[in-house]
């Protein structure tokens, strides 16, 4: 079930050419990357790496919102490592993704950390977009 945006806060605009062997850039010039297929050894990044960085940054923002609402101070060394896997689906007729987010909240009580991570998974726009569409595992490390 999709939910329309009631108020747009930001719109990212990008332009990509030549797919996985091309380039992509944002309209404001902040992003300008060369693209290459995963495992090709060619210079450049790939959509899976970009998705991993985007998802983990968004997830960290959601953790900050959840922690603030719970009056919990997040540790300085917090981090999220994303693993984005590209593969064939069960019927081998299409490609799919799977994601693992390894969340590090050093020194934070495990119960509080789980509360923050679970709340962030409910609040994060990337989690909303992927829910029910791809496998997402979130590990506390």
mmCIF file with all atom_site columns, C-alpha atoms in Angstrom:
data_model
loop_
_atom_site.group_PDB
_atom_site.id
_atom_site.type_symbol
_atom_site.label_atom_id
_atom_site.label_alt_id
_atom_site.label_comp_id
_atom_site.label_asym_id
_atom_site.label_entity_id
_atom_site.label_seq_id
_atom_site.pdbx_PDB_ins_code
_atom_site.Cartn_x
_atom_site.Cartn_y
_atom_site.Cartn_z
_atom_site.occupancy
_atom_site.B_iso_or_equiv
_atom_site.pdbx_formal_charge
_atom_site.auth_seq_id
_atom_site.auth_comp_id
_atom_site.auth_asym_id
_atom_site.auth_atom_id
_atom_site.pdbx_PDB_model_num
ATOM 1   C CA . UNK A 1 1   ? 0.000  0.000   0.000   1.00 0.00 ? 1   UNK A CA 1
ATOM 2   C CA . UNK A 1 2   ? 1.484  3.296   -1.053  1.00 0.00 ? 2   UNK A CA 1
ATOM 3   C CA . UNK A 1 3   ? 1.037  6.469   0.908   1.00 0.00 ? 3   UNK A CA 1
ATOM 4   C CA . UNK A 1 4   ? 1.167  9.755   -0.985  1.00 0.00 ? 4   UNK A CA 1
ATOM 5   C CA . UNK A 1 5   ? 3.428  12.471  0.360   1.00 0.00 ? 5   UNK A CA 1
ATOM 6   C CA . UNK A 1 6   ? 1.421  15.137  2.121   1.00 0.00 ? 6   UNK A CA 1
ATOM 7   C CA . UNK A 1 7   ? 4.334  17.559  2.208   1.00 0.00 ? 7   UNK A CA 1
ATOM 8   C CA . UNK A 1 8   ? 7.488  17.283  0.118   1.00 0.00 ? 8   UNK A CA 1
ATOM 9   C CA . UNK A 1 9   ? 10.558 18.179  2.204   1.00 0.00 ? 9   UNK A CA 1
ATOM 10  C CA . UNK A 1 10  ? 13.201 17.664  -0.470  1.00 0.00 ? 10  UNK A CA 1
ATOM 11  C CA . UNK A 1 11  ? 13.526 16.353  -4.010  1.00 0.00 ? 11  UNK A CA 1
ATOM 12  C CA . UNK A 1 12  ? 16.834 14.977  -5.263  1.00 0.00 ? 12  UNK A CA 1
ATOM 13  C CA . UNK A 1 13  ? 17.360 15.359  -8.984  1.00 0.00 ? 13  UNK A CA 1
ATOM 14  C CA . UNK A 1 14  ? 19.926 13.248  -10.805 1.00 0.00 ? 14  UNK A CA 1
ATOM 15  C CA . UNK A 1 15  ? 20.941 12.496  -14.369 1.00 0.00 ? 15  UNK A CA 1
ATOM 16  C CA . UNK A 1 16  ? 22.451 9.140   -15.375 1.00 0.00 ? 16  UNK A CA 1
ATOM 17  C CA . UNK A 1 17  ? 23.874 8.038   -18.699 1.00 0.00 ? 17  UNK A CA 1
ATOM 18  C CA . UNK A 1 18  ? 24.848 4.596   -20.055 1.00 0.00 ? 18  UNK A CA 1
ATOM 19  C CA . UNK A 1 19  ? 23.590 2.590   -17.044 1.00 0.00 ? 19  UNK A CA 1
ATOM 20  C CA . UNK A 1 20  ? 26.135 0.498   -15.168 1.00 0.00 ? 20  UNK A CA 1
ATOM 21  C CA . UNK A 1 21  ? 28.934 1.584   -17.538 1.00 0.00 ? 21  UNK A CA 1
ATOM 22  C CA . UNK A 1 22  ? 28.159 5.273   -17.372 1.00 0.00 ? 22  UNK A CA 1
ATOM 23  C CA . UNK A 1 23  ? 28.029 8.198   -15.018 1.00 0.00 ? 23  UNK A CA 1
ATOM 24  C CA . UNK A 1 24  ? 25.591 9.852   -12.676 1.00 0.00 ? 24  UNK A CA 1
ATOM 25  C CA . UNK A 1 25  ? 25.387 13.334  -11.259 1.00 0.00 ? 25  UNK A CA 1
ATOM 26  C CA . UNK A 1 26  ? 23.075 15.397  -9.099  1.00 0.00 ? 26  UNK A CA 1
ATOM 27  C CA . UNK A 1 27  ? 21.586 18.620  -10.408 1.00 0.00 ? 27  UNK A CA 1
ATOM 28  C CA . UNK A 1 28  ? 23.316 20.626  -7.656  1.00 0.00 ? 28  UNK A CA 1
ATOM 29  C CA . UNK A 1 29  ? 26.769 19.223  -8.502  1.00 0.00 ? 29  UNK A CA 1
ATOM 30  C CA . UNK A 1 30  ? 27.255 17.612  -5.066  1.00 0.00 ? 30  UNK A CA 1
ATOM 31  C CA . UNK A 1 31  ? 27.357 14.116  -6.604  1.00 0.00 ? 31  UNK A CA 1
ATOM 32  C CA . UNK A 1 32  ? 29.301 13.264  -9.745  1.00 0.00 ? 32  UNK A CA 1
ATOM 33  C CA . UNK A 1 33  ? 30.246 9.601   -10.051 1.00 0.00 ? 33  UNK A CA 1
ATOM 34  C CA . UNK A 1 34  ? 31.522 7.197   -12.630 1.00 0.00 ? 34  UNK A CA 1
ATOM 35  C CA . UNK A 1 35  ? 29.577 3.931   -12.727 1.00 0.00 ? 35  UNK A CA 1
ATOM 36  C CA . UNK A 1 36  ? 30.838 0.421   -13.392 1.00 0.00 ? 36  UNK A CA 1
ATOM 37  C CA . UNK A 1 37  ? 29.319 -3.045  -13.060 1.00 0.00 ? 37  UNK A CA 1
ATOM 38  C CA . UNK A 1 38  ? 29.936 -4.827  -9.733  1.00 0.00 ? 38  UNK A CA 1
ATOM 39  C CA . UNK A 1 39  ? 33.017 -7.027  -9.823  1.00 0.00 ? 39  UNK A CA 1
ATOM 40  C CA . UNK A 1 40  ? 34.181 -5.629  -13.173 1.00 0.00 ? 40  UNK A CA 1
ATOM 41  C CA . UNK A 1 41  ? 37.353 -4.105  -11.788 1.00 0.00 ? 41  UNK A CA 1
ATOM 42  C CA . UNK A 1 42  ? 36.620 -0.949  -13.761 1.00 0.00 ? 42  UNK A CA 1
ATOM 43  C CA . UNK A 1 43  ? 36.929 2.407   -11.993 1.00 0.00 ? 43  UNK A CA 1
ATOM 44  C CA . UNK A 1 44  ? 33.714 3.707   -10.515 1.00 0.00 ? 44  UNK A CA 1
ATOM 45  C CA . UNK A 1 45  ? 30.974 2.790   -8.096  1.00 0.00 ? 45  UNK A CA 1
ATOM 46  C CA . UNK A 1 46  ? 27.793 0.821   -8.698  1.00 0.00 ? 46  UNK A CA 1
ATOM 47  C CA . UNK A 1 47  ? 24.122 1.207   -7.786  1.00 0.00 ? 47  UNK A CA 1
ATOM 48  C CA . UNK A 1 48  ? 24.389 -1.356  -4.971  1.00 0.00 ? 48  UNK A CA 1
ATOM 49  C CA . UNK A 1 49  ? 27.151 0.624   -3.258  1.00 0.00 ? 49  UNK A CA 1
ATOM 50  C CA . UNK A 1 50  ? 25.203 3.850   -3.651  1.00 0.00 ? 50  UNK A CA 1
ATOM 51  C CA . UNK A 1 51  ? 22.083 2.176   -2.253  1.00 0.00 ? 51  UNK A CA 1
ATOM 52  C CA . UNK A 1 52  ? 24.087 0.882   0.743   1.00 0.00 ? 52  UNK A CA 1
ATOM 53  C CA . UNK A 1 53  ? 25.434 4.340   1.566   1.00 0.00 ? 53  UNK A CA 1
ATOM 54  C CA . UNK A 1 54  ? 22.004 5.928   1.110   1.00 0.00 ? 54  UNK A CA 1
ATOM 55  C CA . UNK A 1 55  ? 20.181 3.336   3.225   1.00 0.00 ? 55  UNK A CA 1
ATOM 56  C CA . UNK A 1 56  ? 22.718 3.411   6.058   1.00 0.00 ? 56  UNK A CA 1
ATOM 57  C CA . UNK A 1 57  ? 22.816 7.228   6.183   1.00 0.00 ? 57  UNK A CA 1
ATOM 58  C CA . UNK A 1 58  ? 19.014 7.406   6.199   1.00 0.00 ? 58  UNK A CA 1
ATOM 59  C CA . UNK A 1 59  ? 18.832 4.678   8.865   1.00 0.00 ? 59  UNK A CA 1
ATOM 60  C CA . UNK A 1 60  ? 21.258 6.609   11.073  1.00 0.00 ? 60  UNK A CA 1
ATOM 61  C CA . UNK A 1 61  ? 19.074 9.694   10.733  1.00 0.00 ? 61  UNK A CA 1
ATOM 62  C CA . UNK A 1 62  ? 16.054 7.637   11.795  1.00 0.00 ? 62  UNK A CA 1
ATOM 63  C CA . UNK A 1 63  ? 18.012 6.305   14.800  1.00 0.00 ? 63  UNK A CA 1
ATOM 64  C CA . UNK A 1 64  ? 18.800 9.883   15.829  1.00 0.00 ? 64  UNK A CA 1
ATOM 65  C CA . UNK A 1 65  ? 15.115 10.836  15.677  1.00 0.00 ? 65  UNK A CA 1
ATOM 66  C CA . UNK A 1 66  ? 14.044 7.762   17.664  1.00 0.00 ? 66  UNK A CA 1
ATOM 67  C CA . UNK A 1 67  ? 16.796 8.249   20.264  1.00 0.00 ? 67  UNK A CA 1
ATOM 68  C CA . UNK A 1 68  ? 15.891 11.927  20.737  1.00 0.00 ? 68  UNK A CA 1
ATOM 69  C CA . UNK A 1 69  ? 12.221 11.022  21.253  1.00 0.00 ? 69  UNK A CA 1
ATOM 70  C CA . UNK A 1 70  ? 13.269 8.440   23.869  1.00 0.00 ? 70  UNK A CA 1
ATOM 71  C CA . UNK A 1 71  ? 15.726 10.899  25.517  1.00 0.00 ? 71  UNK A CA 1
ATOM 72  C CA . UNK A 1 72  ? 18.608 8.514   24.778  1.00 0.00 ? 72  UNK A CA 1
ATOM 73  C CA . UNK A 1 73  ? 22.029 9.884   23.850  1.00 0.00 ? 73  UNK A CA 1
ATOM 74  C CA . UNK A 1 74  ? 23.599 8.005   20.978  1.00 0.00 ? 74  UNK A CA 1
ATOM 75  C CA . UNK A 1 75  ? 27.308 7.155   21.263  1.00 0.00 ? 75  UNK A CA 1
ATOM 76  C CA . UNK A 1 76  ? 29.891 9.138   19.303  1.00 0.00 ? 76  UNK A CA 1
ATOM 77  C CA . UNK A 1 77  ? 31.203 6.035   17.511  1.00 0.00 ? 77  UNK A CA 1
ATOM 78  C CA . UNK A 1 78  ? 27.886 4.837   16.143  1.00 0.00 ? 78  UNK A CA 1
ATOM 79  C CA . UNK A 1 79  ? 28.051 3.353   12.663  1.00 0.00 ? 79  UNK A CA 1
ATOM 80  C CA . UNK A 1 80  ? 26.037 1.336   10.162  1.00 0.00 ? 80  UNK A CA 1
ATOM 81  C CA . UNK A 1 81  ? 27.725 -1.063  7.762   1.00 0.00 ? 81  UNK A CA 1
ATOM 82  C CA . UNK A 1 82  ? 25.485 -2.023  4.841   1.00 0.00 ? 82  UNK A CA 1
ATOM 83  C CA . UNK A 1 83  ? 25.829 -5.153  2.737   1.00 0.00 ? 83  UNK A CA 1
ATOM 84  C CA . UNK A 1 84  ? 23.731 -4.980  -0.416  1.00 0.00 ? 84  UNK A CA 1
ATOM 85  C CA . UNK A 1 85  ? 23.581 -8.221  -2.368  1.00 0.00 ? 85  UNK A CA 1
ATOM 86  C CA . UNK A 1 86  ? 22.510 -8.458  -5.997  1.00 0.00 ? 86  UNK A CA 1
ATOM 87  C CA . UNK A 1 87  ? 21.342 -11.834 -7.235  1.00 0.00 ? 87  UNK A CA 1
ATOM 88  C CA . UNK A 1 88  ? 18.812 -13.844 -9.140  1.00 0.00 ? 88  UNK A CA 1
ATOM 89  C CA . UNK A 1 89  ? 15.346 -14.357 -7.720  1.00 0.00 ? 89  UNK A CA 1
ATOM 90  C CA . UNK A 1 90  ? 13.914 -17.786 -6.904  1.00 0.00 ? 90  UNK A CA 1
ATOM 91  C CA . UNK A 1 91  ? 12.514 -18.371 -10.365 1.00 0.00 ? 91  UNK A CA 1
ATOM 92  C CA . UNK A 1 92  ? 15.783 -17.133 -11.947 1.00 0.00 ? 92  UNK A CA 1
ATOM 93  C CA . UNK A 1 93  ? 13.929 -14.814 -14.323 1.00 0.00 ? 93  UNK A CA 1
ATOM 94  C CA . UNK A 1 94  ? 14.729 -11.536 -12.618 1.00 0.00 ? 94  UNK A CA 1
ATOM 95  C CA . UNK A 1 95  ? 17.299 -9.854  -10.410 1.00 0.00 ? 95  UNK A CA 1
ATOM 96  C CA . UNK A 1 96  ? 16.704 -8.922  -6.794  1.00 0.00 ? 96  UNK A CA 1
ATOM 97  C CA . UNK A 1 97  ? 18.407 -7.332  -3.823  1.00 0.00 ? 97  UNK A CA 1
ATOM 98  C CA . UNK A 1 98  ? 18.970 -8.300  -0.203  1.00 0.00 ? 98  UNK A CA 1
ATOM 99  C CA . UNK A 1 99  ? 20.301 -5.981  2.501   1.00 0.00 ? 99  UNK A CA 1
ATOM 100 C CA . UNK A 1 100 ? 21.979 -6.466  5.849   1.00 0.00 ? 100 UNK A CA 1
ATOM 101 C CA . UNK A 1 101 ? 22.546 -3.459  8.092   1.00 0.00 ? 101 UNK A CA 1
ATOM 102 C CA . UNK A 1 102 ? 25.091 -4.073  10.840  1.00 0.00 ? 102 UNK A CA 1
ATOM 103 C CA . UNK A 1 103 ? 24.433 -1.393  13.461  1.00 0.00 ? 103 UNK A CA 1
ATOM 104 C CA . UNK A 1 104 ? 27.121 -0.484  15.978  1.00 0.00 ? 104 UNK A CA 1
ATOM 105 C CA . UNK A 1 105 ? 26.094 1.532   19.045  1.00 0.00 ? 105 UNK A CA 1
ATOM 106 C CA . UNK A 1 106 ? 29.185 1.069   21.263  1.00 0.00 ? 106 UNK A CA 1
ATOM 107 C CA . UNK A 1 107 ? 28.641 1.364   24.982  1.00 0.00 ? 107 UNK A CA 1
ATOM 108 C CA . UNK A 1 108 ? 24.859 1.635   24.699  1.00 0.00 ? 108 UNK A CA 1
ATOM 109 C CA . UNK A 1 109 ? 22.741 -0.766  26.744  1.00 0.00 ? 109 UNK A CA 1
ATOM 110 C CA . UNK A 1 110 ? 21.590 -3.605  24.453  1.00 0.00 ? 110 UNK A CA 1
ATOM 111 C CA . UNK A 1 111 ? 17.903 -3.116  25.377  1.00 0.00 ? 111 UNK A CA 1
ATOM 112 C CA . UNK A 1 112 ? 18.090 0.598   24.523  1.00 0.00 ? 112 UNK A CA 1
ATOM 113 C CA . UNK A 1 113 ? 20.016 -0.168  21.341  1.00 0.00 ? 113 UNK A CA 1
ATOM 114 C CA . UNK A 1 114 ? 17.351 -2.670  20.232  1.00 0.00 ? 114 UNK A CA 1
ATOM 115 C CA . UNK A 1 115 ? 14.601 -0.121  20.974  1.00 0.00 ? 115 UNK A CA 1
ATOM 116 C CA . UNK A 1 116 ? 16.370 2.468   18.806  1.00 0.00 ? 116 UNK A CA 1
ATOM 117 C CA . UNK A 1 117 ? 17.102 0.058   15.948  1.00 0.00 ? 117 UNK A CA 1
ATOM 118 C CA . UNK A 1 118 ? 13.548 -1.334  15.882  1.00 0.00 ? 118 UNK A CA 1
ATOM 119 C CA . UNK A 1 119 ? 12.087 2.191   15.988  1.00 0.00 ? 119 UNK A CA 1
ATOM 120 C CA . UNK A 1 120 ? 14.425 3.359   13.228  1.00 0.00 ? 120 UNK A CA 1
ATOM 121 C CA . UNK A 1 121 ? 13.376 0.443   11.035  1.00 0.00 ? 121 UNK A CA 1
ATOM 122 C CA . UNK A 1 122 ? 9.773  1.623   11.383  1.00 0.00 ? 122 UNK A CA 1
ATOM 123 C CA . UNK A 1 123 ? 10.634 5.285   10.740  1.00 0.00 ? 123 UNK A CA 1
ATOM 124 C CA . UNK A 1 124 ? 13.289 5.107   7.996   1.00 0.00 ? 124 UNK A CA 1
ATOM 125 C CA . UNK A 1 125 ? 12.010 5.908   4.471   1.00 0.00 ? 125 UNK A CA 1
ATOM 126 C CA . UNK A 1 126 ? 14.368 3.302   2.959   1.00 0.00 ? 126 UNK A CA 1
ATOM 127 C CA . UNK A 1 127 ? 12.942 0.680   5.323   1.00 0.00 ? 127 UNK A CA 1
ATOM 128 C CA . UNK A 1 128 ? 9.442  1.701   4.224   1.00 0.00 ? 128 UNK A CA 1
ATOM 129 C CA . UNK A 1 129 ? 10.424 1.413   0.565   1.00 0.00 ? 129 UNK A CA 1
ATOM 130 C CA . UNK A 1 130 ? 12.013 -2.014  0.945   1.00 0.00 ? 130 UNK A CA 1
ATOM 131 C CA . UNK A 1 131 ? 9.549  -3.584  3.395   1.00 0.00 ? 131 UNK A CA 1
ATOM 132 C CA . UNK A 1 132 ? 7.878  -6.576  1.780   1.00 0.00 ? 132 UNK A CA 1
ATOM 133 C CA . UNK A 1 133 ? 9.931  -6.113  -1.397  1.00 0.00 ? 133 UNK A CA 1
ATOM 134 C CA . UNK A 1 134 ? 13.398 -7.356  -0.456  1.00 0.00 ? 134 UNK A CA 1
ATOM 135 C CA . UNK A 1 135 ? 14.965 -9.207  2.456   1.00 0.00 ? 135 UNK A CA 1
ATOM 136 C CA . UNK A 1 136 ? 16.355 -6.785  5.037   1.00 0.00 ? 136 UNK A CA 1
ATOM 137 C CA . UNK A 1 137 ? 18.226 -8.009  8.102   1.00 0.00 ? 137 UNK A CA 1
ATOM 138 C CA . UNK A 1 138 ? 19.269 -5.605  10.823  1.00 0.00 ? 138 UNK A CA 1
ATOM 139 C CA . UNK A 1 139 ? 21.942 -6.853  13.202  1.00 0.00 ? 139 UNK A CA 1
ATOM 140 C CA . UNK A 1 140 ? 23.213 -5.198  16.354  1.00 0.00 ? 140 UNK A CA 1
ATOM 141 C CA . UNK A 1 141 ? 26.971 -5.659  16.471  1.00 0.00 ? 141 UNK A CA 1
#
